[in-house]
Amino acid sequence: MSDSTAKQPEPVAPSRLRKVWESDFVYSFRHAPVAVVAASMVTLMVLSALFAPLIAPHNPFDPATLNLMNGFTPPMEPNAFTGEVFLLGTDDQGRDVFSTILYGMRISLFVGFAAVTLAMVLGVTLGLLAGYIGGWTETIIMRIADMQLTFPAILVAMLIFGIAKGITPPEYRNDMAIWVLILAIGLSDWVQFARVVRGATMVEKNREYVQAARLIGRRPVSIMVRHILPNVLNPVLVIATISLALAIIAEATLSFLGVGAPPTQPSLGTLIRIGQGFLFSGEWWILFFPACTLLVLALSVNLLGDWLRDALNPRLK
Amino acid sequence: MNTAVLSVRDLVVEIPTRNGVLRPVDQVSYDIAPGEILGVVGESGAGKSMTGNAVIGLLDPPARITGGEIHVSGQRIDNLPREALRRLRGRKIGMIFQDPLTSLNPLLTVGEQLTETIREHLDVSESEALNRAVAALDEVGIPAARQRIGSYPFEFSGGMRQRVVIALALCAEPELVIADEPTTALDVSVQAQIVALLKRLCRDRGVAVMLVTHDMGVIAEAADRVAVMYAGRLAEIGPVRDVVSHPTHPYTAGLMASTPLASLGHNRLRQIPGAMPRLEALPDGCAFHPRCAYAEDTCRAEPGPSIETCGGRAACWFPLSHDEQEGAA
Amino acid sequence: MSALISVKNLTRVFDVSKPWLNRVIERKPKAFLTAVSDVSFEVPENSVYALVGESGSGKSTIGKIIVGLVPPTSGSVEVNGVDLSASKNTADIARVRSDIQMIFQDPYASLNPRWRVRDIIAEPVTVLGGETEGLAERLLEQVGLSAADAHEYPHEFSGGQRQRLCIARALASEPKMIVCDEPTSALDVSVQAQVLNLMSDLREEFGLTYLFISHDLTVVQHVADMIGVLYLGSLVEEAPRDTLFSTPKHPYTRMLFDAAPRMDGFGREVDPPKGEIPDPINPPSGCTFHPRCPLAVDRCRTERPEMRRIGETRVSCHMAE
């Protein structure tokens, strides 16, 4: 008598893995070659950054492993004095460029992920509050967001970086630099999370499942976290991916300008800054390979974000 | 049947998906004569809107017509190129959709939209087009039509907006109007006004109307004939009085019985068990057999018969006779 | 039969003004919409009370006020003697909250798409800290679904099945009363019949009281014991079902009945009602129905009619007899 009989029973219950493999999301991934290539590149780079100590021929920041005689060795050519061969050459102090890139990528990716996480937590929280509570809360949060948007993000980051540096005691400055960098990029990037989450929250809060939760007496914070948050996460995921690419570039820009990662912990941006000094004296590889790595990393993350946006957009289905 | 304004023969619409080809419209045939209102009813997913969209050539890709023919006043239109079809829409076929707000351009005044449509399809001067636009608004019952011609769609109420849509659909004097759920978004009192208006215009101008709706009451009052769709196929077609009062397809019978009627009071409604199958998972044989109280082995094994082979009324191997209905009711 | 719910002089005004800056620039005053205006009625225990009306009649707002989603501007709603918007006693409020549940119109929007069916159904009890072991499974079978559905997500279900899930959820806290806001208007006719039958079965089984909000006269006529007709936020007529349908007293009720399409109205030529529902921000003076009323006299334009009792009917019309 019930319409449950009409629910088509699957002849054989497919395994969980099979279900995931067949799902629309994975299907669209499998049929987007660009996304597959980009995802593989990102995975490869994240893994090699993660396992840099195992992969890198030597630790470029351990002075004991360095030999100044190896300085300025071109890629794939034996050094004139020691006869050692370096895959991507060495820099002025004899550091293996391949190893510095692996270690630099570690810093870049760490700063990128941490900054995006900070921006996301901040933006999602403020966006949820603004969208759900409305009124003055919303006005204040969104006006601050609007004001911040009138400055380029990189300027905001430099400002925050400058203030933070000013209030840290000099002896901690080098240790704190990475964290200050994360704070600066994170704080300059929360606005778009907040805007998108606020918009989505305003749609979701009028849906009937939220009213149903309200009328049984669930508290507002609980409704925001348990009901609304899971339903606004799709766009957040897309923005987070694209923000990751932007954060990596922002970090590189700051480091390139000399206000980011210190030379003792060089990121890709620091490497590029150091490398550009040698460009016109012929040691092109010191600049070229870190720059390429940055390009491929940022591009791959961006392409992945683009695909994700299309795949999660119900209107394009 | 060359007198028919709209003649649909064995229409098939298919949607290719990665899990196989779906058929939202399967072997549908019907005619509409001048001045006749054909009601097309069915539950959501039965293919009634898709049939209408196929006729006006507005199928959303990847859905496409893969079989059958559509003729409008003797001209075959399903194989026309896109541009020719676009000119035909509006000129020969008018359209009325459920939501009047989305079928009007919010940035143009009502007058601009009407005169533009008139001049695109009819060879008349600017001032003549304006006169016709005023006459069209007047005809659909918009008070002070000449003053309101410069108003924007948002300045009209819901019911008035639907009248404007009807004026727009009729201003190029089409021979066929496809109305897809024209009253669903409206209140009861306004709905009655719009139904009365459609009937009057249809009668006065001899326009053929295909009225797609899920509301049996509207069909009963407005339509001359009614076509019942189920899972993409025509289940039953015939004069409205016969189909509503004496349905011969078990699905139609169930549909009529499950409508709450005045006399039933607190008794239980009759219900059809189950729900319409999804297109991805149509059962073998007649698509209705899992829900049908009269199903026999033939129904489970053989695909549902076409209406033509069953005497032109119901696509059913074992149509109900009137005695059975008396017994069942 | 005692009154489970008693609504007294309920009024709700919404501020629909434009933002402050726009008002200053365009020199427009604040705008207020009276969604519910001085409505009083009682719902006896174990009965079905239906509120009928067109858009803008305030029927949904009344439902939301009763379940506590919207606070009233003035007037009161008492559920078993407890006024939800005025009471400070948390135990009373918790009791009323579990005594009243609501079913919404759109079965697609009323289930959180990211939650499993088990959690959705058990939520009203979880929030109150109650025991939920096996609850969802039991309720699923009660509404004609299978217990195995409990670990599915809502998107696996059709519209009719989703409305069954909503009903199961509403039953979880063992309520006395369920407010049903257009529970079947998003469903197909054959599925609507299934849901209405289920609701009537559950009513008998659990002794439920329904407040049934609908625009569909045929559905209301099928389910209701008592019917209240609303127009522009006011209750214009209230009568037991058979009385209302046989002898409607208010001209608006009569207009609604005439306009509603009928299954047996083949080729019926109705004289369609005049005019449309007025703008609720600037409602007509006196009786709000007077501009469309065939019986209107001067008095109707100036004086708002009081609710009068005529036999079993309560009607607010100067001309009704």
PDB file of C-alpha atoms in Angstrom, chain A residues 72-80 83-89 284-285:
ATOM      1  CA  PHE A  72      77.094  27.827  -9.707  1.00  0.00           C
ATOM      2  CA  THR A  73      77.059  24.309 -11.175  1.00  0.00           C
ATOM      3  CA  PRO A  74      74.777  24.273 -14.257  1.00  0.00           C
ATOM      4  CA  PRO A  75      72.070  21.586 -14.428  1.00  0.00           C
ATOM      5  CA  MET A  76      73.164  18.096 -15.444  1.00  0.00           C
ATOM      6  CA  GLU A  77      76.792  19.120 -15.876  1.00  0.00           C
ATOM      7  CA  PRO A  78      79.634  17.839 -13.687  1.00  0.00           C
ATOM      8  CA  ASN A  79      81.140  20.505 -11.435  1.00  0.00           C
ATOM      9  CA  ALA A  80      84.522  21.763 -12.643  1.00  0.00           C
ATOM     10  CA  GLY A  83      82.895  16.527 -10.535  1.00  0.00           C
ATOM     11  CA  GLU A  84      79.508  16.211  -8.780  1.00  0.00           C
ATOM     12  CA  VAL A  85      76.377  16.342 -10.979  1.00  0.00           C
ATOM     13  CA  PHE A  86      73.239  18.206  -9.876  1.00  0.00           C
ATOM     14  CA  LEU A  87      69.868  17.607 -11.564  1.00  0.00           C
ATOM     15  CA  LEU A  88      68.863  21.273 -11.606  1.00  0.00           C
ATOM     16  CA  GLY A  89      72.237  22.814 -10.868  1.00  0.00           C
ATOM     17  CA  TRP A 284      69.470  31.265 -15.239  1.00  0.00           C
ATOM     18  CA  TRP A 285      68.650  27.977 -13.547  1.00  0.00           C
TER      19      TRP A 285
END
